[in-house]
Structure formats: structure tokens, C-alpha cells
CSV table of C-alpha atoms and ligand atoms in Angstrom, one decimal:
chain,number,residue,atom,x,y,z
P,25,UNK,CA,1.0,-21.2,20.5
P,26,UNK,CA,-0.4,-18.3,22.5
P,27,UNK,CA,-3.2,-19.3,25.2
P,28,UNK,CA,-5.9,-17.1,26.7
P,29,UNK,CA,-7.9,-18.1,29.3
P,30,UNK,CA,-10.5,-15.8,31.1
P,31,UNK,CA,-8.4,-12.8,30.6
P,32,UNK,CA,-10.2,-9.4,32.0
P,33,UNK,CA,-8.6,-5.9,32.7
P,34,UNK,CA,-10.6,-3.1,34.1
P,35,UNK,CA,-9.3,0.9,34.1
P,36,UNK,CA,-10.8,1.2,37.5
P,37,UNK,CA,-14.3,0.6,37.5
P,38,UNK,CA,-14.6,0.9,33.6
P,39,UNK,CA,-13.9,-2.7,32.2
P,40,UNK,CA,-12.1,-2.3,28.6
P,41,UNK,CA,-12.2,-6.4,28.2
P,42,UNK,CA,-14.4,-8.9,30.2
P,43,UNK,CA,-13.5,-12.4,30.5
P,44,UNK,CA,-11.7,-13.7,27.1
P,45,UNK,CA,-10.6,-16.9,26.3
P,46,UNK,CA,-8.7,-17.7,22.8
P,47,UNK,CA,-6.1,-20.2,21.3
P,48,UNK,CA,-3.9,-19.2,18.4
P,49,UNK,CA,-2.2,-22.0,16.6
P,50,UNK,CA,1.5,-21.9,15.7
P,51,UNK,CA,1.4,-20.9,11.6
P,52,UNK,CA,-2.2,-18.6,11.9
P,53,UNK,CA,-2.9,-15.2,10.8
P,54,UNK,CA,-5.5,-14.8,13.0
P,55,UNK,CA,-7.6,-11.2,12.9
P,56,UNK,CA,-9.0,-9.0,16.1
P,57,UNK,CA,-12.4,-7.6,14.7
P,58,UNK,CA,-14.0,-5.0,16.2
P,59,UNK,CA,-15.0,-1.1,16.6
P,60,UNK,CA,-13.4,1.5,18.0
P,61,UNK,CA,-13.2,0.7,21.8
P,62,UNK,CA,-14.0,-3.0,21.6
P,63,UNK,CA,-10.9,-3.7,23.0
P,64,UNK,CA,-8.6,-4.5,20.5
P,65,UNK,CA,-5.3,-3.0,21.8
P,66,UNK,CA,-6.0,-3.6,25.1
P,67,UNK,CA,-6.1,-7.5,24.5
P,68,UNK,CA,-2.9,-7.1,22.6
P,69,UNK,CA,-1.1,-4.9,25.0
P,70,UNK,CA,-2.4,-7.6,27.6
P,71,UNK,CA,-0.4,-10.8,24.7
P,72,UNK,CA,2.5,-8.6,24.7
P,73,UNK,CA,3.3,-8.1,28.4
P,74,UNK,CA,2.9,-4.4,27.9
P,75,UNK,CA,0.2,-4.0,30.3
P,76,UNK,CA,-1.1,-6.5,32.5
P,77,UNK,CA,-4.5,-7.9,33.3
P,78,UNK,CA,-6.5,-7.7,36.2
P,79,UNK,CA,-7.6,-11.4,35.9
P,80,UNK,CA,-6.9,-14.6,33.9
P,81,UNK,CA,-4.2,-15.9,32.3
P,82,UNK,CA,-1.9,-15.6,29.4
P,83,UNK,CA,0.7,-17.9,28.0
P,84,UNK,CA,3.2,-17.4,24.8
P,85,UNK,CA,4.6,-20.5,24.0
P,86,UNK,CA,4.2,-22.1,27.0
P,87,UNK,CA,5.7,-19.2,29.5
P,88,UNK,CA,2.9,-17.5,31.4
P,89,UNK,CA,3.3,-13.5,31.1
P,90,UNK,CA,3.2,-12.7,34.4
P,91,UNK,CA,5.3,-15.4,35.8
P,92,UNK,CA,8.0,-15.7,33.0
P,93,UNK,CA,7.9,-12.1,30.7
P,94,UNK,CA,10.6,-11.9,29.3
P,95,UNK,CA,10.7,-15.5,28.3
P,96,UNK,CA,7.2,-14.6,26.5
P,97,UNK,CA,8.1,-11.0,25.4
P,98,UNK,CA,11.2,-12.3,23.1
P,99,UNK,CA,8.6,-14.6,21.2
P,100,UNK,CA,6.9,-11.7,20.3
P,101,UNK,CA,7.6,-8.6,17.6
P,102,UNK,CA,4.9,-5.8,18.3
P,103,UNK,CA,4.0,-3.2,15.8
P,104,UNK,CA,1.7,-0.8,18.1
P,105,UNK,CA,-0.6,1.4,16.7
P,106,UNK,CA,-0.2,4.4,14.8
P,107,UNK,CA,3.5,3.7,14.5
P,108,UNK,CA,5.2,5.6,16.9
P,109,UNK,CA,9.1,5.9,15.7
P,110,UNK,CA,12.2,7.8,16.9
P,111,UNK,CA,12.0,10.2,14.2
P,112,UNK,CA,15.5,11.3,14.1
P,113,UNK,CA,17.5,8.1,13.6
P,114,UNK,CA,17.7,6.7,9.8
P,115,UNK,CA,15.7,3.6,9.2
P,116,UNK,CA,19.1,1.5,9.6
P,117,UNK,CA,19.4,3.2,12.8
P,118,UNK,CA,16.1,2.6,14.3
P,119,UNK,CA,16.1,-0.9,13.0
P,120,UNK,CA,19.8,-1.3,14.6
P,121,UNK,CA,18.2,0.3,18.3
P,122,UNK,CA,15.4,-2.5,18.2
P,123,UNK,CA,18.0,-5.4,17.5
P,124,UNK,CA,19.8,-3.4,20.5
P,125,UNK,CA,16.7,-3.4,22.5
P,126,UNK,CA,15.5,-6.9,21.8
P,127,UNK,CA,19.1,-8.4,22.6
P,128,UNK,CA,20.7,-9.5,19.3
P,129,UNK,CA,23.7,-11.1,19.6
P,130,UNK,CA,26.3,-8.1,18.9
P,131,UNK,CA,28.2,-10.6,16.0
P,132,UNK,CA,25.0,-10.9,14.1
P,133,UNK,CA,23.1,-7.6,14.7
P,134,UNK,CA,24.2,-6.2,11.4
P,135,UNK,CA,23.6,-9.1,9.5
P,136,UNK,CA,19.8,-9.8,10.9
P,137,UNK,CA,19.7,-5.7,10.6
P,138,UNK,CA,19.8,-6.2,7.0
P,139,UNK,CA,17.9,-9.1,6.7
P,140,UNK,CA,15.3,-7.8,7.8
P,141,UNK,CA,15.5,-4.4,6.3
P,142,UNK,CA,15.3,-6.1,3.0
P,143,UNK,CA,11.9,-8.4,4.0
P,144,UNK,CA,10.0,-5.2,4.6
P,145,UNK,CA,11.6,-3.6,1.2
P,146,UNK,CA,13.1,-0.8,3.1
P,147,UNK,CA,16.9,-1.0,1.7
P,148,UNK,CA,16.1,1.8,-0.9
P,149,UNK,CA,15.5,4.3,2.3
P,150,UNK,CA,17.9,2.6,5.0
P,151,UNK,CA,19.9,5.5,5.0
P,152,UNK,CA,17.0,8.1,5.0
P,153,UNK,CA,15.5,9.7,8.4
P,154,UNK,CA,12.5,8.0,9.4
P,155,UNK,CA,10.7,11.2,9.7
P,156,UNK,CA,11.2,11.9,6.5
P,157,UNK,CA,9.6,8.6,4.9
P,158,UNK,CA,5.6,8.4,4.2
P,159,UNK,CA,3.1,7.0,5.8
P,160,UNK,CA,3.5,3.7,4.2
P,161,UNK,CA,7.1,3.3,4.4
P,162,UNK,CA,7.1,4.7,8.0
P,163,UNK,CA,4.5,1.4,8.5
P,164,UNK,CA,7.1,-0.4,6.7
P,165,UNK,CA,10.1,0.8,9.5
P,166,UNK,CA,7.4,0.3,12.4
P,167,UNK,CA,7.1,-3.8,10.7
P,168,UNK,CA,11.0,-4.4,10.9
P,169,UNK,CA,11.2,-3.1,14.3
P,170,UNK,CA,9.0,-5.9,15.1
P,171,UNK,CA,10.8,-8.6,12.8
P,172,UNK,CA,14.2,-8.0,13.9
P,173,UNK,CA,15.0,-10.8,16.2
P,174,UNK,CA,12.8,-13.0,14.7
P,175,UNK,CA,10.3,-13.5,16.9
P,176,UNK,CA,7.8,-16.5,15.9
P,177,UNK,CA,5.3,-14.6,16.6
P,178,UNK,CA,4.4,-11.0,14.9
P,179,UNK,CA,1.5,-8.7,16.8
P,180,UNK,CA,0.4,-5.5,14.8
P,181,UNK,CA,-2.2,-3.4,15.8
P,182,UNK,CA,-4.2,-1.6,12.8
P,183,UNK,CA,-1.4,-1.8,10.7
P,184,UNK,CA,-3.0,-0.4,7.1
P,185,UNK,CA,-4.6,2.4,9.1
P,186,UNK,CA,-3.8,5.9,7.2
P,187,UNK,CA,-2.3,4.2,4.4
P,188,UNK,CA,-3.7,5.0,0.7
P,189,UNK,CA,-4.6,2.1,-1.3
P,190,UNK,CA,-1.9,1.2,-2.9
P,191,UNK,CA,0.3,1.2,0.4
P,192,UNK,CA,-2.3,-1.0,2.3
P,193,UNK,CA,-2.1,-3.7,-0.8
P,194,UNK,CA,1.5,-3.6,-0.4
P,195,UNK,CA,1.5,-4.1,3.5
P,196,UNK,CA,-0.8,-6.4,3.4
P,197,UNK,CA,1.1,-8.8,1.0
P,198,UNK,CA,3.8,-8.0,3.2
P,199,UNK,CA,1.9,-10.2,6.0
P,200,UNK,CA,0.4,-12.2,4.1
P,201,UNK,CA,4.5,-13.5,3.3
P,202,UNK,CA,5.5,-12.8,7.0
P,203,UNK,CA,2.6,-15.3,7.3
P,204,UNK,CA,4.0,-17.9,5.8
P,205,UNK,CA,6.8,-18.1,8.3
P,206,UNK,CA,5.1,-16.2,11.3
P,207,UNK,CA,2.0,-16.7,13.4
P,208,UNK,CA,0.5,-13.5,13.1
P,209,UNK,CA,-2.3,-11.4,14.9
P,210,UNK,CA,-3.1,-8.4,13.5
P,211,UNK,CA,-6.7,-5.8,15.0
P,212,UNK,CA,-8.4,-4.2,12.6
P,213,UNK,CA,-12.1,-2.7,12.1
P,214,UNK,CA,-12.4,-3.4,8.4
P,215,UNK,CA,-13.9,-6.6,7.6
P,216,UNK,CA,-12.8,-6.9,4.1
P,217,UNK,CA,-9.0,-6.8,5.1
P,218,UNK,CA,-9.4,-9.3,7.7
P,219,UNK,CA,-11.1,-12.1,5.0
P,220,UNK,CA,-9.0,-11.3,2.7
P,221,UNK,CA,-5.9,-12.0,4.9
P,222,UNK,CA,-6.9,-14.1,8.0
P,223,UNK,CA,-8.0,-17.3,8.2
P,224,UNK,CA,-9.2,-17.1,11.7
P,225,UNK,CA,-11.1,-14.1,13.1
P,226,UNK,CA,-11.9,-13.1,16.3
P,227,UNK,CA,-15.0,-10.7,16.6
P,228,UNK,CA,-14.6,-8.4,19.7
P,229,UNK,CA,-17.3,-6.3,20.3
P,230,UNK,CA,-17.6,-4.1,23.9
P,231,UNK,CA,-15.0,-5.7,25.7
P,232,UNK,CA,-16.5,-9.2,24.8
P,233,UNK,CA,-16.0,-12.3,22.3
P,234,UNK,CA,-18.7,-12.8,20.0
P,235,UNK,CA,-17.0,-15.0,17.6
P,236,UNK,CA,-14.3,-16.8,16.9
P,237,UNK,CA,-14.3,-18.3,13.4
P,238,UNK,CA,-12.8,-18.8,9.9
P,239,UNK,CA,-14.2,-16.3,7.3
P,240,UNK,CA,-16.1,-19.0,5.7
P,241,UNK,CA,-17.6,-20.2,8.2
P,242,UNK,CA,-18.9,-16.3,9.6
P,243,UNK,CA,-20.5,-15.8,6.6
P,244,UNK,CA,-22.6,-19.4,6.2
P,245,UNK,CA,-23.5,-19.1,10.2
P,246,UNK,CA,-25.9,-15.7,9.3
P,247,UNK,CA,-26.9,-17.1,5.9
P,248,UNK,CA,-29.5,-19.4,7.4
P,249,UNK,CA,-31.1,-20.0,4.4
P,250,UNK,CA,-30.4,-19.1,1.0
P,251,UNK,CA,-32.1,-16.5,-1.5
P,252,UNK,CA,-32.1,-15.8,-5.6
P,253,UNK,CA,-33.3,-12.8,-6.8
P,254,UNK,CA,-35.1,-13.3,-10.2
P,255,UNK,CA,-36.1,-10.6,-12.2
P,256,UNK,CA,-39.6,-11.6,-14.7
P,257,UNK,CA,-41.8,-10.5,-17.0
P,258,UNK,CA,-44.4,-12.1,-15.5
P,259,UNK,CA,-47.9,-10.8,-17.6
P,260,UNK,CA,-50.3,-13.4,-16.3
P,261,UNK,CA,-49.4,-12.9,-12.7
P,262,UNK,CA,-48.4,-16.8,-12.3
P,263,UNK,CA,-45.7,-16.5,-9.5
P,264,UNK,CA,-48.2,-17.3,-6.8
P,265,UNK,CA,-49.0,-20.6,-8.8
P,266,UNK,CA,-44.9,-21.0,-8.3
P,267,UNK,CA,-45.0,-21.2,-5.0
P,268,UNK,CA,-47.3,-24.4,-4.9
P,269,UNK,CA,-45.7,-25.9,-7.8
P,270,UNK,CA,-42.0,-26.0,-6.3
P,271,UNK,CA,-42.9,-27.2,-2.6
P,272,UNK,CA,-38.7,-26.2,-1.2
P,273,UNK,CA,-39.8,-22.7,-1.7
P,274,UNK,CA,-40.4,-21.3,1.6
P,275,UNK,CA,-40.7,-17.8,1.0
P,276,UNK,CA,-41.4,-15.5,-2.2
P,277,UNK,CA,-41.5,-11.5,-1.7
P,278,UNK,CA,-41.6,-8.9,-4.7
P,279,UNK,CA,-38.8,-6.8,-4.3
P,280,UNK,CA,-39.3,-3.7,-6.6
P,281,UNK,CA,-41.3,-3.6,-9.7
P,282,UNK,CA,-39.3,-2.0,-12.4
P,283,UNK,CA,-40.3,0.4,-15.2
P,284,UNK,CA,-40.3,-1.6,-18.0
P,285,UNK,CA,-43.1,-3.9,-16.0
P,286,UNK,CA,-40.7,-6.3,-14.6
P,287,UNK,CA,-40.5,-7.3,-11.4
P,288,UNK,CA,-38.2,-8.5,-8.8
P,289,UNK,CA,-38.5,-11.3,-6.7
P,290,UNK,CA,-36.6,-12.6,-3.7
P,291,UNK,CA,-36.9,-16.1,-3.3
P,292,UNK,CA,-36.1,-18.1,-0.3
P,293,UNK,CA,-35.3,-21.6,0.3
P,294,UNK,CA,-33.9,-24.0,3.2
P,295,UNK,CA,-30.0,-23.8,3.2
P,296,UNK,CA,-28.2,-26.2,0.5
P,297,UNK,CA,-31.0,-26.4,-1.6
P,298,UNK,CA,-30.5,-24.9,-4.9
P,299,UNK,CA,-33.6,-23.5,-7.0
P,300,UNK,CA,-32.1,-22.7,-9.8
P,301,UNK,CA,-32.7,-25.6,-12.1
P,302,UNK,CA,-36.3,-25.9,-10.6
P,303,UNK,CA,-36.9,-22.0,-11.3
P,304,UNK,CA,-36.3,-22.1,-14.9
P,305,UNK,CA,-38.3,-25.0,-15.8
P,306,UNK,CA,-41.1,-24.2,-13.7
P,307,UNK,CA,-41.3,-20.1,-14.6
P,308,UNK,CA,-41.0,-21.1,-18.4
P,309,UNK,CA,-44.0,-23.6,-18.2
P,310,UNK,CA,-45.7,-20.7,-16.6
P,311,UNK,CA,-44.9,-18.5,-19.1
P,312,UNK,CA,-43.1,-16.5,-17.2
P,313,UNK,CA,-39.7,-14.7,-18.9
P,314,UNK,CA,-36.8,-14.4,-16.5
P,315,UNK,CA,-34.6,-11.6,-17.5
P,316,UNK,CA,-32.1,-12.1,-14.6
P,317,UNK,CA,-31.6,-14.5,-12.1
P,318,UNK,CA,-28.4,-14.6,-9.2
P,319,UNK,CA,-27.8,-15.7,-5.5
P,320,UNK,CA,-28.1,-13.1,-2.5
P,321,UNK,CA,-25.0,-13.2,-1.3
P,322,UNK,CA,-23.9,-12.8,2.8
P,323,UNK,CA,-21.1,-11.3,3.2
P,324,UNK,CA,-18.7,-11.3,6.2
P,325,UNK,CA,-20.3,-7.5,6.5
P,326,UNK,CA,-23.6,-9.2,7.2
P,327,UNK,CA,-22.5,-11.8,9.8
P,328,UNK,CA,-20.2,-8.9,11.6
P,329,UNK,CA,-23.1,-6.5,11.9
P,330,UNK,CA,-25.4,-9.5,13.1
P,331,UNK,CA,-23.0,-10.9,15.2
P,332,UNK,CA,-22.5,-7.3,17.0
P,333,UNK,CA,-26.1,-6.5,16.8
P,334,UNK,CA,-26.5,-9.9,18.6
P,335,UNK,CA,-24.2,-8.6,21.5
P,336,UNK,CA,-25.5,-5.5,22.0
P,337,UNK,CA,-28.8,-7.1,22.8
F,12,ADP,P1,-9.7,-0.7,20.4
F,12,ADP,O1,-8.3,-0.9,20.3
F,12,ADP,O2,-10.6,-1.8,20.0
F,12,ADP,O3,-10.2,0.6,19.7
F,12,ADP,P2,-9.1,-0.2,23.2
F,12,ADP,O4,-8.5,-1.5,23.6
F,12,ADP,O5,-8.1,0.8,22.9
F,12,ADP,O6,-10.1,-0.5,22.0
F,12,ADP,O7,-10.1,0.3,24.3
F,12,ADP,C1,-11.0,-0.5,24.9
F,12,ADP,C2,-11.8,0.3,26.0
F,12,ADP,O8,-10.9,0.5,27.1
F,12,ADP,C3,-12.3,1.6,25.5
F,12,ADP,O9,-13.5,1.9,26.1
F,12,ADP,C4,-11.2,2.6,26.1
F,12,ADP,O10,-11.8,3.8,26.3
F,12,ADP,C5,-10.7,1.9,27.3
F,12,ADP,N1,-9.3,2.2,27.7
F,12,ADP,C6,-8.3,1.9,26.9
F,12,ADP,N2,-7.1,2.3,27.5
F,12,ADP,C7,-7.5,3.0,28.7
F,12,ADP,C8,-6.8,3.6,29.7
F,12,ADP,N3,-5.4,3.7,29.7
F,12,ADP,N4,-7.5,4.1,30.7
F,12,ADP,C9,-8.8,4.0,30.8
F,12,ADP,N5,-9.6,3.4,29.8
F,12,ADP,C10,-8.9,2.9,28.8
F,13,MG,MG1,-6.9,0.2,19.1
């Protein structure tokens, strides 16, 4: 479990991250959300013991980082951004200096080596320089380094940044395995990678916590209420009679009137309400021909730009 309580650090007079306060659970893959220069790294660099705070406090599984850091640095394997590697040791070897570095026992070093070299499917390449790998496989070295030692808990900072498509789908089933037997924080500014592998997020947006939620949740908190957009042939010019006849409509607004003289509507109800059924009976005794009907939907886009939007106000 890693605690946070009213953590700030300030660069002088510039403050880079005011007064946080999180819990991670043992077994999360929790995501740090945020632009450029919210504060991402900073908070991490602040979990990991690699820079300290200016106030509050962190503990890792119960050791404070200040008072006990080592205790709370072995719980932890730390990917940092834009994996910086020693370029001219072979994957083995660099994988070997971390086990070094984080204090594996000597008898078993070459067995968790290889363990580990295998999770991140890097024994193709163990014998290669590191310089000499891509970008996705040097992502892949930059992963083991943190594993090796097996830390409960992994820490990666940006870690599909640079990579092309296919390399980020592979790295991120990567965590989402490592998630299975890791807690796991990972920053990154793309909402779509964070809902499709987290299933906590923490929005950071200047230094500051807006949010702290499950995907899910995120998106139903900005989608207030809920909205269908029909698409009619509607001759007579009935929809204003619509809004009368079905009393849980709050809201109807013409969208864009098409070419072929049908129109779109967006209509808005109270939250859990669904229209639907009550649409099509009403718009057919009406007279009025749907030609398409679906739900608006929020996405986790929407709540993160509301939710910053919010903050900046
Ligand atoms: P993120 O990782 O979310 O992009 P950072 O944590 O790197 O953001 O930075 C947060 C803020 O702190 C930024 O405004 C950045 O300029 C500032 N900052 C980060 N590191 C330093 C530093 N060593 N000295 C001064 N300011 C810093
Ligand atoms: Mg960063």
C-alpha cells in the first residue's frame, strides 16, 4: 500500500505539486493523468525516494521515505522516463547491473536475471547491446530493470511514449500481466491508455488533484444527463408537439438539418431515464420517420477536459 498525505515540493519559489493526498491499494493499476508539467514525475520521483518533498508525507508499505528509504525504495521497481539505459552493456548485462544495484542475493542473481528477462520477452535480444535494440525493446530492457528484484510494487513513468502502435499494444499487455501480480502506477497524458489499462485514475492537473476515480465512474460524473440524437423526416414539423407529449424530455435542440430534408435532433433527458422506447412510439404516432436514432456518448476525453477546465477556473 503506498500512502500520500499532503505531499508538496516546490523548485524554489515555483511549486511543481501543491498539497496531494492519495492511497493506492495493494493489487491496483492505478494511472497519473495529466499534461505536460502537471506534475507527474515529480509526484513519482517524490514515491520513489528519488527526490524528496518539501512537505507532507509518504509511506511504501508502511516505511515512511524519509525516515526508512531504503526499506521503501526495495519495494519499489522504477522505470523513469524516456528510458535512460547504459547503452554499452548487452541487455543481460544491464539487467545483471540492476540485480547488482538492487542487492540480489549473488546465488540467485542469474536465475531472477533470467526470469525476468523472459517476463519482458527480451531472451531473443539478451545477448544484444542495448543501444542497438528499438525503441520498444529498449522500453522492454528499461521494464526488467525495474522487475528484477521483484519489487511489489512497479512505477513507470510514460512508458508507451515514442513507441509505434504495435509496440505500445505489446507494452501495454505487458502491464496489464505485470498487473496481475504487481501494484502498478504508471503517468501518462493519453486518456485512452489510461481506461483501457487502469482501474483507478488520478487526474493531476497544475500541480493539483482534480480527481481521483475509476474510469467508469469519470465518465458518468460529467454526463449529468443523458442525450440521443435522432435523425427524422419530420414533414409536418411535429417535434415541438414531442416535447409536450413525453413530459421526461427536458431539452430538444436541432442539431444540423441535412440535405435530403432530414433533420437532427439532440435530445435530453434526466440521467437513467431512457427515451428510447418512448421516442419511437410517440414520433411514429406523429408521423414522424426516424432514420437514425443512438446515445451521445461521454467519454473519459469529455470528463478529463471538464475536470481540467474546472481547475483552471
Ligand atoms: P509532468 O511529468 O507531469 O510533465 P513534471 O513533474 O516533470 O511534470 O513537472 C512539474 C512542474 O515542475 C513543471 O512546471 C516543471 O517545469 C517543474 N519542474 C520539474 N522539475 C524541475 C526542476 N528540477 N527544477 C525546477 N522546476 C522543475
Ligand atoms: Mg513527466
Amino acid at each position: 500500500m503506498i500512502e500520500v498525505k499532503n505531499v508538496t515540493k516546490k523548485y524554489g519559489k515555483a511549486v511543481a505539486v501543491e498539497d496531494i493526498s492519495f492511497t493506492i491499494n495493494d493489487g491496483e493499476i492505478v494511472g497519473l493523468l495529466g499534461p505536460n508539467g502537471a506534475g507527474k514525475s515529480t509526484t513519482m520521483n517524490i514515491l520513489t525516494g528519488y527526490i524528496e518533498q518539501t512537505s507532507g508525507d509518504v509511506t511504501i508499505e508502511g516505511y515512511n521515505t524519509l525516515k526508512k528509504p531504503k526499506k521503501a525504495k526495495m519495494q519499489i521497481g522504477y522505470m523513469a522516463e524516456g528510458v535512460p539505459l547504459y547503452t554499452d552493456l548487452t541487455v543481460k548485462e544491464f539487467v545483471t547491473y540492476m540485480a547488482e544495484l538492487k542487492k540480489v542475493n549473488r546465488k540467485e542473481r542469474k536465475e531472477k536475471v533470467q526470469k525476468v528477462i523472459e517476463q519482458t520477452g527480451l531472451k531473443d535480444v539478451e545477448n544484444k547491446l542495448t543501444k542497438n535494440l528499438s525503441r520498444g525493446y529498449k522500453q522492454r530492457v528499461s521494464m526488467a530493470g525495474a522487475l528484477v528484484g521483484d519489487p511489489k510494487i512497479l512505477i513507470l513513468d510514460e512508458p508507451t511514449v515514442g513507441l509505434d502502435p504495435k509496440q505500445i499494444t505489446e507494452i501495454r499487455n505487458l502491464i496489464k500481466e505485470l498487473g496481475k501480480t504487481h501494484t502498478v502506477i504508471l503517468s501518462s497524458h493519453i486518456l485512452s491508455e489510461v481506461s483501457q489499462i487502469c482501474n483507478k485514475v488520478i487526474i493531476i492537473n497544475k500541480g493539483k488533484i482534480v480527481a481521483i476515480d475509476t474510469p467508469e465512474n469519470l465518465e458518468n460524473r460529467v454526463s449529468k444527463n443523458n442525450c440521443i440524437y435522432v435523425t427524422v423526416e419530420d414533414t409536418e414539423n411535429k417535434i415541438d408537439k414531442i416535447k409536450n407529449e413525453i413530459k421526461e424530455i427536458k431539452n430538444i435542440e436541432l442539431v444540423q438539418e441535412n440535405e435530403d430534408k432530414t433533420k437532427q435532433y439532440l435530445i435530453e433527458a434526466d440521467k437513467d431515464i431512457d427515451l428510447r422506447k418512448k421516442i419511437f412510439s410517440e414520433f411514429a404516432k406523429e408521423n414522424i420517420t426516424i432514420f437514425e436514432m443512438k446515445k451521445a456518448d461521454t467519454t473519459l476525453e469529455d470528463a478529463f477536459i471538464k475536470l481540467i477546465e474546472g481547475g483552471n477556473k
